[in-house]
GROMACS .gro file of N, CA, C and O in nm:
model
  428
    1UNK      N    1   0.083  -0.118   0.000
    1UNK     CA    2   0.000   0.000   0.000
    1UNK      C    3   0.088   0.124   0.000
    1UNK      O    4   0.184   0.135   0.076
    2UNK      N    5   0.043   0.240  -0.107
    2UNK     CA    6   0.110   0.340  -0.047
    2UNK      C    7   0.064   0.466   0.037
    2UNK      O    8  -0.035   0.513  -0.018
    3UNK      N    9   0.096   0.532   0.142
    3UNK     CA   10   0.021   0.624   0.171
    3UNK      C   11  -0.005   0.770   0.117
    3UNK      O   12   0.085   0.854   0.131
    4UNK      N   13  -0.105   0.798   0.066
    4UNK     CA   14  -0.132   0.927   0.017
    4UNK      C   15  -0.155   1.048   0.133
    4UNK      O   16  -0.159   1.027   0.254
    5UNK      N   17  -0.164   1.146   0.084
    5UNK     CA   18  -0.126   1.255   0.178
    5UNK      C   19  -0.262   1.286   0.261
    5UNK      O   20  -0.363   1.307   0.193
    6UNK      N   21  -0.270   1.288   0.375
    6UNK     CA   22  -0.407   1.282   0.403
    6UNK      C   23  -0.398   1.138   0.549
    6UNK      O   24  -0.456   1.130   0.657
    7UNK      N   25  -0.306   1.053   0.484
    7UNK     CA   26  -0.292   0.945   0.596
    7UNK      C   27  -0.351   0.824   0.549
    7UNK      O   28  -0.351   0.729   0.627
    8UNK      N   29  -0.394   0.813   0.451
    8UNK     CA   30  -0.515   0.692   0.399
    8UNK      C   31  -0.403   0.599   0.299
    8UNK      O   32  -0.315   0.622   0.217
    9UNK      N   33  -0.455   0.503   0.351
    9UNK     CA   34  -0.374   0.379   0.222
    9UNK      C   35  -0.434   0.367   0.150
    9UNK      O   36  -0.553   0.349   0.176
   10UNK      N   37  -0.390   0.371   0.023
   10UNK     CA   38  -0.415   0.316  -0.120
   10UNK      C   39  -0.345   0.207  -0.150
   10UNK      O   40  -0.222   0.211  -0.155
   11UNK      N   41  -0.436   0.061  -0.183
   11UNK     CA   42  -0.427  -0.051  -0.195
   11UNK      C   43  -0.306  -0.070  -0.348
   11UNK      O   44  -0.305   0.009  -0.442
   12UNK      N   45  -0.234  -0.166  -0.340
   12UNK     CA   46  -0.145  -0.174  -0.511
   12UNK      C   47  -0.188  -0.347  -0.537
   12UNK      O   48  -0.195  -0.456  -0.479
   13UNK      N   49  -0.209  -0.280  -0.666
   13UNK     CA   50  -0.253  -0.400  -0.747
   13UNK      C   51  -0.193  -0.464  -0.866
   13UNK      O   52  -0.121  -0.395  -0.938
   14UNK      N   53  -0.215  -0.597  -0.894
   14UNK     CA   54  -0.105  -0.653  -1.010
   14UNK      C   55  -0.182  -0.705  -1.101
   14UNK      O   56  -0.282  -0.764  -1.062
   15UNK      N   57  -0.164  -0.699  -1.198
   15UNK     CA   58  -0.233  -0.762  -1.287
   15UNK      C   59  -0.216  -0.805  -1.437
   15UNK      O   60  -0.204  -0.743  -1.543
   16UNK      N   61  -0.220  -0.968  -1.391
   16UNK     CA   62  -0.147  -1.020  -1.523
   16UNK      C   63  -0.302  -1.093  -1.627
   16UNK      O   64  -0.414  -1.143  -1.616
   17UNK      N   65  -0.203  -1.053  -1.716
   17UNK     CA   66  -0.354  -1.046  -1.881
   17UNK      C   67  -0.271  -1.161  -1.939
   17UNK      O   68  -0.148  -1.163  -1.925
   18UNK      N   69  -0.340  -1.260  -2.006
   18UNK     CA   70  -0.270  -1.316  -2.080
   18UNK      C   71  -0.423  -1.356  -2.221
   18UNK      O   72  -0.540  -1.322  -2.237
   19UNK      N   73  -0.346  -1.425  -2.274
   19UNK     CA   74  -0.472  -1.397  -2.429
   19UNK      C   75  -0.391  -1.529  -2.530
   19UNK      O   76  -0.278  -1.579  -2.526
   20UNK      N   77  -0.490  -1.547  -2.602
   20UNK     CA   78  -0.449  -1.671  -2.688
   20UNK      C   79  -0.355  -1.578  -2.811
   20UNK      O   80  -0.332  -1.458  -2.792
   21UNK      N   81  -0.299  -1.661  -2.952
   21UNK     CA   82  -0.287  -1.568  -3.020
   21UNK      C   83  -0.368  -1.576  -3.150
   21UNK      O   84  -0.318  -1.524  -3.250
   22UNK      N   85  -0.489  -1.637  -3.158
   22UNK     CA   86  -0.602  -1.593  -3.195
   22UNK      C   87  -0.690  -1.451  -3.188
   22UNK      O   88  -0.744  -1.394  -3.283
   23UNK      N   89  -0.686  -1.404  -3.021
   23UNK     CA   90  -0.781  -1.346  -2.985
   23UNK      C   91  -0.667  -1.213  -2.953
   23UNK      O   92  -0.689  -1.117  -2.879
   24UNK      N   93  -0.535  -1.242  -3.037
   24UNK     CA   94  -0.475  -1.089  -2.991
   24UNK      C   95  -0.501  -0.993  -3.084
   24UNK      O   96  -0.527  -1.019  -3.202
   25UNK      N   97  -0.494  -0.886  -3.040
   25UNK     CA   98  -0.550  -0.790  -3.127
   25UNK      C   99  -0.446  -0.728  -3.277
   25UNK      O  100  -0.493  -0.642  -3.352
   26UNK      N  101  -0.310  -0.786  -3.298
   26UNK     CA  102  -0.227  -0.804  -3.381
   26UNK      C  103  -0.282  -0.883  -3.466
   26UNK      O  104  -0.303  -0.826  -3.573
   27UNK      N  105  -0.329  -1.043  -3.461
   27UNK     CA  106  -0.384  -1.128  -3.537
   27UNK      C  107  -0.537  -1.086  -3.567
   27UNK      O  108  -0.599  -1.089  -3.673
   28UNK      N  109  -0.573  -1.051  -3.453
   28UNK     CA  110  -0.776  -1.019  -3.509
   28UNK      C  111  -0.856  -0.879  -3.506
   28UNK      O  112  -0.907  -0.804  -3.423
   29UNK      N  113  -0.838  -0.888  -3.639
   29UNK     CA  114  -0.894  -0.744  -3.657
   29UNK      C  115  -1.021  -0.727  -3.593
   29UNK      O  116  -1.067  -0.614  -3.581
   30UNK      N  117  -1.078  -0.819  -3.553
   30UNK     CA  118  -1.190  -0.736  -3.446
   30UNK      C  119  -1.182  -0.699  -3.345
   30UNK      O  120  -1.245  -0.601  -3.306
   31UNK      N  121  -1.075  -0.789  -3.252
   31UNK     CA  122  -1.045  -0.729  -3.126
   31UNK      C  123  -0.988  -0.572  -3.138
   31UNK      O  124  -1.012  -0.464  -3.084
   32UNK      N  125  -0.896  -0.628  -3.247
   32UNK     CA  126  -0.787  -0.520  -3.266
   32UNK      C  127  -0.916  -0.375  -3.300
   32UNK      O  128  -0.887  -0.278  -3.229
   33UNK      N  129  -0.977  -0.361  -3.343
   33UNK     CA  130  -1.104  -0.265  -3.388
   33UNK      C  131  -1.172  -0.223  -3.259
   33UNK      O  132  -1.171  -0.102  -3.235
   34UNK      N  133  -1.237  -0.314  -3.164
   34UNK     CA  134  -1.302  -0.299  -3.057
   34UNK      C  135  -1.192  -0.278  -2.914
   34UNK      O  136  -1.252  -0.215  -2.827
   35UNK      N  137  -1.061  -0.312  -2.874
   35UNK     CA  138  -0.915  -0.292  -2.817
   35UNK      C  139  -0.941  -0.114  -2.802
   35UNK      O  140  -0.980  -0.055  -2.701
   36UNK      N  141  -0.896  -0.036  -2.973
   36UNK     CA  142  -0.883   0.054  -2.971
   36UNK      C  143  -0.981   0.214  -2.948
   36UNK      O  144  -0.955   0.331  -2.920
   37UNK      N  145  -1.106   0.129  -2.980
   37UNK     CA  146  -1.212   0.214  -2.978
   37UNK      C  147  -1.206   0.217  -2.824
   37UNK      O  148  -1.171   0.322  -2.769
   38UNK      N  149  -1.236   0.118  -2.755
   38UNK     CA  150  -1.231   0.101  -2.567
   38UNK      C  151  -1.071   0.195  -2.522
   38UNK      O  152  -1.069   0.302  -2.462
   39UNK      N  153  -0.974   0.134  -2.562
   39UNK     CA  154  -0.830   0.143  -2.498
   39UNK      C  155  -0.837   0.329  -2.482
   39UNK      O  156  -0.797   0.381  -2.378
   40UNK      N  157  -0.893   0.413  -2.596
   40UNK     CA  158  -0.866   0.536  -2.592
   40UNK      C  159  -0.933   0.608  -2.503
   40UNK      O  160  -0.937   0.730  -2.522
   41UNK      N  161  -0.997   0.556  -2.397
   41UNK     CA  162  -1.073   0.604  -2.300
   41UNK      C  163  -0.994   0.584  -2.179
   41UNK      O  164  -1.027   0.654  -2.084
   42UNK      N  165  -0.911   0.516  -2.164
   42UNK     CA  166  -0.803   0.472  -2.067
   42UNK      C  167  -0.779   0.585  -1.960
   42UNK      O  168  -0.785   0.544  -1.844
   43UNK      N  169  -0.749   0.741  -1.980
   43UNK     CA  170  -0.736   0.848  -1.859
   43UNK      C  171  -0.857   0.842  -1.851
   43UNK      O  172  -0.863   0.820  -1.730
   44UNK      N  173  -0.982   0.845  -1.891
   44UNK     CA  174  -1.068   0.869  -1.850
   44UNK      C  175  -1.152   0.768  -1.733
   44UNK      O  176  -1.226   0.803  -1.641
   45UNK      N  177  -1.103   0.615  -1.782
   45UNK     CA  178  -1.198   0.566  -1.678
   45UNK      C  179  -1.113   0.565  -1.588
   45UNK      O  180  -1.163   0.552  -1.477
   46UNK      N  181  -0.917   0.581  -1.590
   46UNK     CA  182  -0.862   0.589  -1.474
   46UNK      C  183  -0.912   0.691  -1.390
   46UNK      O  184  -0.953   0.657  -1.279
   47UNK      N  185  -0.917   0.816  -1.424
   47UNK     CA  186  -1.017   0.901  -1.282
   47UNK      C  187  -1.120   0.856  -1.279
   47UNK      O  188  -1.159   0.890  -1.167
   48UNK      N  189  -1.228   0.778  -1.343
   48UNK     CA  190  -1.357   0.752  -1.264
   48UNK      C  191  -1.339   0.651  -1.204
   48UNK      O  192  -1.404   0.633  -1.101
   49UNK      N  193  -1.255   0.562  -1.243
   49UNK     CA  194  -1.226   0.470  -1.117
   49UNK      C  195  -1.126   0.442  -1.044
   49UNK      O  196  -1.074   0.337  -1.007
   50UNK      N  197  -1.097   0.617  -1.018
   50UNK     CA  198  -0.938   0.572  -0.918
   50UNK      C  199  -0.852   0.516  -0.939
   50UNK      O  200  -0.803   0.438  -0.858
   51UNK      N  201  -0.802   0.538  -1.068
   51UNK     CA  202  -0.691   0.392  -1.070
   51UNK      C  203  -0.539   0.502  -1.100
   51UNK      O  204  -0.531   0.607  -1.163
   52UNK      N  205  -0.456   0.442  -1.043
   52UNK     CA  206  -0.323   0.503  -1.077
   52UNK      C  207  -0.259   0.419  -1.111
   52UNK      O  208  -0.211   0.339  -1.031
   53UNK      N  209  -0.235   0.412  -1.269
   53UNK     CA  210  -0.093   0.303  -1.312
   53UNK      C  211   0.050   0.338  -1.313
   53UNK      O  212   0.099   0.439  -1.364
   54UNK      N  213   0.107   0.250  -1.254
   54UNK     CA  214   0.232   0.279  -1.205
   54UNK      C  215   0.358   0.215  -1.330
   54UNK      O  216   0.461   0.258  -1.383
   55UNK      N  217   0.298   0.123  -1.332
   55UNK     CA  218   0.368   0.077  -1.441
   55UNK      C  219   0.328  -0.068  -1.518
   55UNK      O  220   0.300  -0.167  -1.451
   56UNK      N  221   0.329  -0.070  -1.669
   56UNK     CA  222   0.236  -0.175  -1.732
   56UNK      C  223   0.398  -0.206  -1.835
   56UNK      O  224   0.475  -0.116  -1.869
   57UNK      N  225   0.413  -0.339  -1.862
   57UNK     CA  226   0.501  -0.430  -1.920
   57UNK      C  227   0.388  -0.556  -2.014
   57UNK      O  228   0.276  -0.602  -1.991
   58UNK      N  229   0.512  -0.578  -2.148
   58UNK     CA  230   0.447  -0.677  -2.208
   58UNK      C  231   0.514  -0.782  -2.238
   58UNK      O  232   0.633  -0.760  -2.260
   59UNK      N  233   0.480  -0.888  -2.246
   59UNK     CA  234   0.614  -0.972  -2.369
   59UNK      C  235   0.500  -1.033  -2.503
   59UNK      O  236   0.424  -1.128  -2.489
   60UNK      N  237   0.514  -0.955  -2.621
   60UNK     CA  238   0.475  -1.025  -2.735
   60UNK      C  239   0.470  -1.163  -2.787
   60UNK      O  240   0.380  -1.202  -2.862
   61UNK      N  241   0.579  -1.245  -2.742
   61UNK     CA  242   0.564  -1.375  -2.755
   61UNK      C  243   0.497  -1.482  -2.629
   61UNK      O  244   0.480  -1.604  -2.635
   62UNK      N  245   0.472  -1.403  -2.531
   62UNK     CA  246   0.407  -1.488  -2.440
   62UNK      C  247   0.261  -1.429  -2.464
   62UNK      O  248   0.180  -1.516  -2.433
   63UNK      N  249   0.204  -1.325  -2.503
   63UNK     CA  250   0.100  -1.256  -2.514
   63UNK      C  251   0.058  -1.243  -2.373
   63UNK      O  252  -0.058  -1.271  -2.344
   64UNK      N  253   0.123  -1.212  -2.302
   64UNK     CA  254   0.143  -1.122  -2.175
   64UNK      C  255   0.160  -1.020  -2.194
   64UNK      O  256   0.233  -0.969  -2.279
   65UNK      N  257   0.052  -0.937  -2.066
   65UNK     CA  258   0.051  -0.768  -1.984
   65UNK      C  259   0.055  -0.818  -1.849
   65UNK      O  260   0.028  -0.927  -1.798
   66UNK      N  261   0.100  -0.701  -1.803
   66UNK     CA  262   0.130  -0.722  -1.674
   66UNK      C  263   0.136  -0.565  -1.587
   66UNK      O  264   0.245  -0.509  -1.576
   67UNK      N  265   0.034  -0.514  -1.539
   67UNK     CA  266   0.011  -0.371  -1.491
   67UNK      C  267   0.036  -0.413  -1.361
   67UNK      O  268   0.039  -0.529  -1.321
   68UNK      N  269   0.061  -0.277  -1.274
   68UNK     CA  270   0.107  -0.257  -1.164
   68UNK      C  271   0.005  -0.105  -1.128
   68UNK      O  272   0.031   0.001  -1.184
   69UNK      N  273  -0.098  -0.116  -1.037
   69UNK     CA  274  -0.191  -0.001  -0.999
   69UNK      C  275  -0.248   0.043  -0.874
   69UNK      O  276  -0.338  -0.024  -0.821
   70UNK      N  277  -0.217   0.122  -0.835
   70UNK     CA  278  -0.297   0.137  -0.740
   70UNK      C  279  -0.466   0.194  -0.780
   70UNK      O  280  -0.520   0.247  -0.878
   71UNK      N  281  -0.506   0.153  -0.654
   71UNK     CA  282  -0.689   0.166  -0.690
   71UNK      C  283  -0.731   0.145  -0.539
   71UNK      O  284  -0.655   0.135  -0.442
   72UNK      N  285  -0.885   0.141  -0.540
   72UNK     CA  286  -0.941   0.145  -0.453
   72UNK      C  287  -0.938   0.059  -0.363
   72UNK      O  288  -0.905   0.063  -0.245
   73UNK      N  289  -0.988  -0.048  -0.454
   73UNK     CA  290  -1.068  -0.152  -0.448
   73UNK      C  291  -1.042  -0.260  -0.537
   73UNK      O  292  -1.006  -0.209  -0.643
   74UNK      N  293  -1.041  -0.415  -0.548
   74UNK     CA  294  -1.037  -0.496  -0.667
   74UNK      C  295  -1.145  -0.455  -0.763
   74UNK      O  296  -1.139  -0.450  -0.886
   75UNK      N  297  -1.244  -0.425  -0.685
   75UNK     CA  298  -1.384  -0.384  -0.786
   75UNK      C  299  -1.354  -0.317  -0.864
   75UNK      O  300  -1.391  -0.337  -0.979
   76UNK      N  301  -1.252  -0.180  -0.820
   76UNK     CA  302  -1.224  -0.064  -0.897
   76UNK      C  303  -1.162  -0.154  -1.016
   76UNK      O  304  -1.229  -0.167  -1.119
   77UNK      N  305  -1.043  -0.214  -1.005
   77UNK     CA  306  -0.946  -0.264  -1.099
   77UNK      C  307  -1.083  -0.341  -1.224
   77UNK      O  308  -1.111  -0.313  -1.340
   78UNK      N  309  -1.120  -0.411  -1.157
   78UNK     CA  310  -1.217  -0.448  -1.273
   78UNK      C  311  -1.291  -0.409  -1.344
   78UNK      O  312  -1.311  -0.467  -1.451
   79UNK      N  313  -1.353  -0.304  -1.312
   79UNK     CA  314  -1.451  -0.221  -1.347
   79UNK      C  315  -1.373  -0.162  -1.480
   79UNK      O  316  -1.419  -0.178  -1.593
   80UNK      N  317  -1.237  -0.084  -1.453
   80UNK     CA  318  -1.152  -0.020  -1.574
   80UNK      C  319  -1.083  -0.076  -1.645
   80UNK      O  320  -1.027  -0.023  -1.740
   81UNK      N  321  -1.067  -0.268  -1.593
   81UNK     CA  322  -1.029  -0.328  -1.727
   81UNK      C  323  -1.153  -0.365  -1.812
   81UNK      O  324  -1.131  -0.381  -1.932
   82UNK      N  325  -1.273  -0.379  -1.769
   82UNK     CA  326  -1.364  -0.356  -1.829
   82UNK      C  327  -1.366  -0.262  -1.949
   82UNK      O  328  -1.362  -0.291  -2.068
   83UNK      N  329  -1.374  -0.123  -1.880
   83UNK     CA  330  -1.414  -0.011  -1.948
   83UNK      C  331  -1.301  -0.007  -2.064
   83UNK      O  332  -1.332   0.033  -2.176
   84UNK      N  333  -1.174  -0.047  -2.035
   84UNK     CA  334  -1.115  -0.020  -2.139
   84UNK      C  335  -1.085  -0.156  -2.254
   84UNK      O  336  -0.984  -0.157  -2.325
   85UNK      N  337  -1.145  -0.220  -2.257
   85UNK     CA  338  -1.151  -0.341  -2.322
   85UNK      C  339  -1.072  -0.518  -2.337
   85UNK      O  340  -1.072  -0.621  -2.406
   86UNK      N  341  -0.989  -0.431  -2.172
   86UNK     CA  342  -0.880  -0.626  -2.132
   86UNK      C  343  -0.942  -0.697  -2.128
   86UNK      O  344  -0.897  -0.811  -2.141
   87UNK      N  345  -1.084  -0.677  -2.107
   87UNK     CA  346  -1.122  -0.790  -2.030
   87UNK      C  347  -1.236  -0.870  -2.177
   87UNK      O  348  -1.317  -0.955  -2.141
   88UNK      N  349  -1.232  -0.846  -2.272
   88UNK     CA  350  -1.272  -0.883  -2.437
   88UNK      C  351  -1.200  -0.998  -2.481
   88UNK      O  352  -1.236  -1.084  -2.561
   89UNK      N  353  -1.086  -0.985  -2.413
   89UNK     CA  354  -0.997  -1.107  -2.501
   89UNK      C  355  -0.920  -1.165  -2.383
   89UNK      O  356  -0.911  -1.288  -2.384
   90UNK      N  357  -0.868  -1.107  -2.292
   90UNK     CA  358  -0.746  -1.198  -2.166
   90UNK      C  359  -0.793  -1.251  -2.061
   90UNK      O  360  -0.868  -1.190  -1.984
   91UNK      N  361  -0.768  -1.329  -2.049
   91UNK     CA  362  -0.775  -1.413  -1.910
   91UNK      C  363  -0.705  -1.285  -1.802
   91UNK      O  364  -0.615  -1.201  -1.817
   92UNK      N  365  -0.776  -1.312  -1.720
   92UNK     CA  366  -0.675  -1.185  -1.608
   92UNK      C  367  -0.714  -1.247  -1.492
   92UNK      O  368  -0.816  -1.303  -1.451
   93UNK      N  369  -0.571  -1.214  -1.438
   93UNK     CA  370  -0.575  -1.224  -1.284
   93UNK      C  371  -0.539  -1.147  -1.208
   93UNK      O  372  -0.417  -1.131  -1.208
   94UNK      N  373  -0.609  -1.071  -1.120
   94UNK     CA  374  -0.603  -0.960  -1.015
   94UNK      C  375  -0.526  -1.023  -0.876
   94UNK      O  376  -0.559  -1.129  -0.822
   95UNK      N  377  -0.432  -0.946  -0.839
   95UNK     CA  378  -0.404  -0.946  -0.647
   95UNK      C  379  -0.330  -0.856  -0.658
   95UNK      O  380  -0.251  -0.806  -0.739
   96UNK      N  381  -0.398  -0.833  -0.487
   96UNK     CA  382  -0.347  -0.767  -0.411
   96UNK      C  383  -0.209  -0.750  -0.376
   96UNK      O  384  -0.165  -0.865  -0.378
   97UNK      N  385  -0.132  -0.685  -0.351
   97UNK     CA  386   0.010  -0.709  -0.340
   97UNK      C  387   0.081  -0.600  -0.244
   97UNK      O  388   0.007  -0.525  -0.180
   98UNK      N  389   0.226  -0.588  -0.231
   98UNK     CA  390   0.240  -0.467  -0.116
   98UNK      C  391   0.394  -0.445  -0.168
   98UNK      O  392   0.438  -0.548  -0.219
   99UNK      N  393   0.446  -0.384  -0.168
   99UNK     CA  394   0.627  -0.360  -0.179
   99UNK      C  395   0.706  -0.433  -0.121
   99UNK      O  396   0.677  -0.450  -0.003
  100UNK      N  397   0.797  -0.485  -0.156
  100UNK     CA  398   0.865  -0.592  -0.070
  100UNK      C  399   0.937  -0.479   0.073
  100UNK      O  400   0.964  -0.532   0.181
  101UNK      N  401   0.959  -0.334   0.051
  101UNK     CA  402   1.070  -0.296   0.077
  101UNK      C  403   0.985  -0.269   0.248
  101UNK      O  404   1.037  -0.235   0.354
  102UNK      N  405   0.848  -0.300   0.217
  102UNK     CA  406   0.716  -0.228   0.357
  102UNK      C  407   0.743  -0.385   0.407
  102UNK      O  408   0.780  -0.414   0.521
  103UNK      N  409   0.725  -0.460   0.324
  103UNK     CA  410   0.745  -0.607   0.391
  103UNK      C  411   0.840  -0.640   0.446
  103UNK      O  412   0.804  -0.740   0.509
  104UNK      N  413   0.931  -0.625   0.463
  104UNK     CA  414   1.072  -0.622   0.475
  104UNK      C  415   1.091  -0.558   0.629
  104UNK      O  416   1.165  -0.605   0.715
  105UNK      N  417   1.001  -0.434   0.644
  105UNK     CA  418   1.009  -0.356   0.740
  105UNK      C  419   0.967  -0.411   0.845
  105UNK      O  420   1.007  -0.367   0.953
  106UNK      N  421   0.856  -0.544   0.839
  106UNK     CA  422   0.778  -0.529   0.965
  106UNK      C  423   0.866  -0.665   1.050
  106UNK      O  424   0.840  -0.701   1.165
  107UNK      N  425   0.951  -0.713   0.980
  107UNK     CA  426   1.072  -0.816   1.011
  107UNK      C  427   1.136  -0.786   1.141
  107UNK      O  428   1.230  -0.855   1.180
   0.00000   0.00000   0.00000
């Protein structure tokens, strides 16, 4: 979690996408059509649903994503892979997670 100013934790979240390579949006022009129309809304549903991405990685040959976010809530996280169209084609898996360096601390 990190703390925002104010004193309140904000939860960090991980989240790995993975997708056939049928259903990637390189090979299928429909995803790839419906991907981009959704994907360009991306700042937008991040402020409606709280989400702060910290940092997102891919590997093309595994057809792996892999975001790193803070958010509210898991709900939140879902809600904006929703809105922005991950959730059309990848398998995803959400958790919760914390910094090793806070983990480390309570040792």
């Amino acid at each position: 979690m990190i703390q925002v100013e104010g004193g309140e934790d904000v939860p960090i979240f991980t989240v790995h996408m993975m997708h056939s390579v049928e259903s990637c949006p390189v090979y299928n022009e429909g995803t790839k059509k419906k991907l981009k129309e959704l994907s360009s809304k991306r700042k937008e549903a991040a402020l409606e649903h709280q989400i702060n991405i910290l940092t997102a990685v891919f590997s093309q040959l595994e057809h792996l994503i892999i975001y790193v976010m803070e958010a509210p809530s898991h709900k939140a996280v879902e809600r904006y892979l929703r809105d922005v169209g991950f959730s059309i084609y990848n398998k995803i898996e959400i958790r919760e997670v914390e910094f090793v360096e806070d983990a480390l601390k309570t040792l």
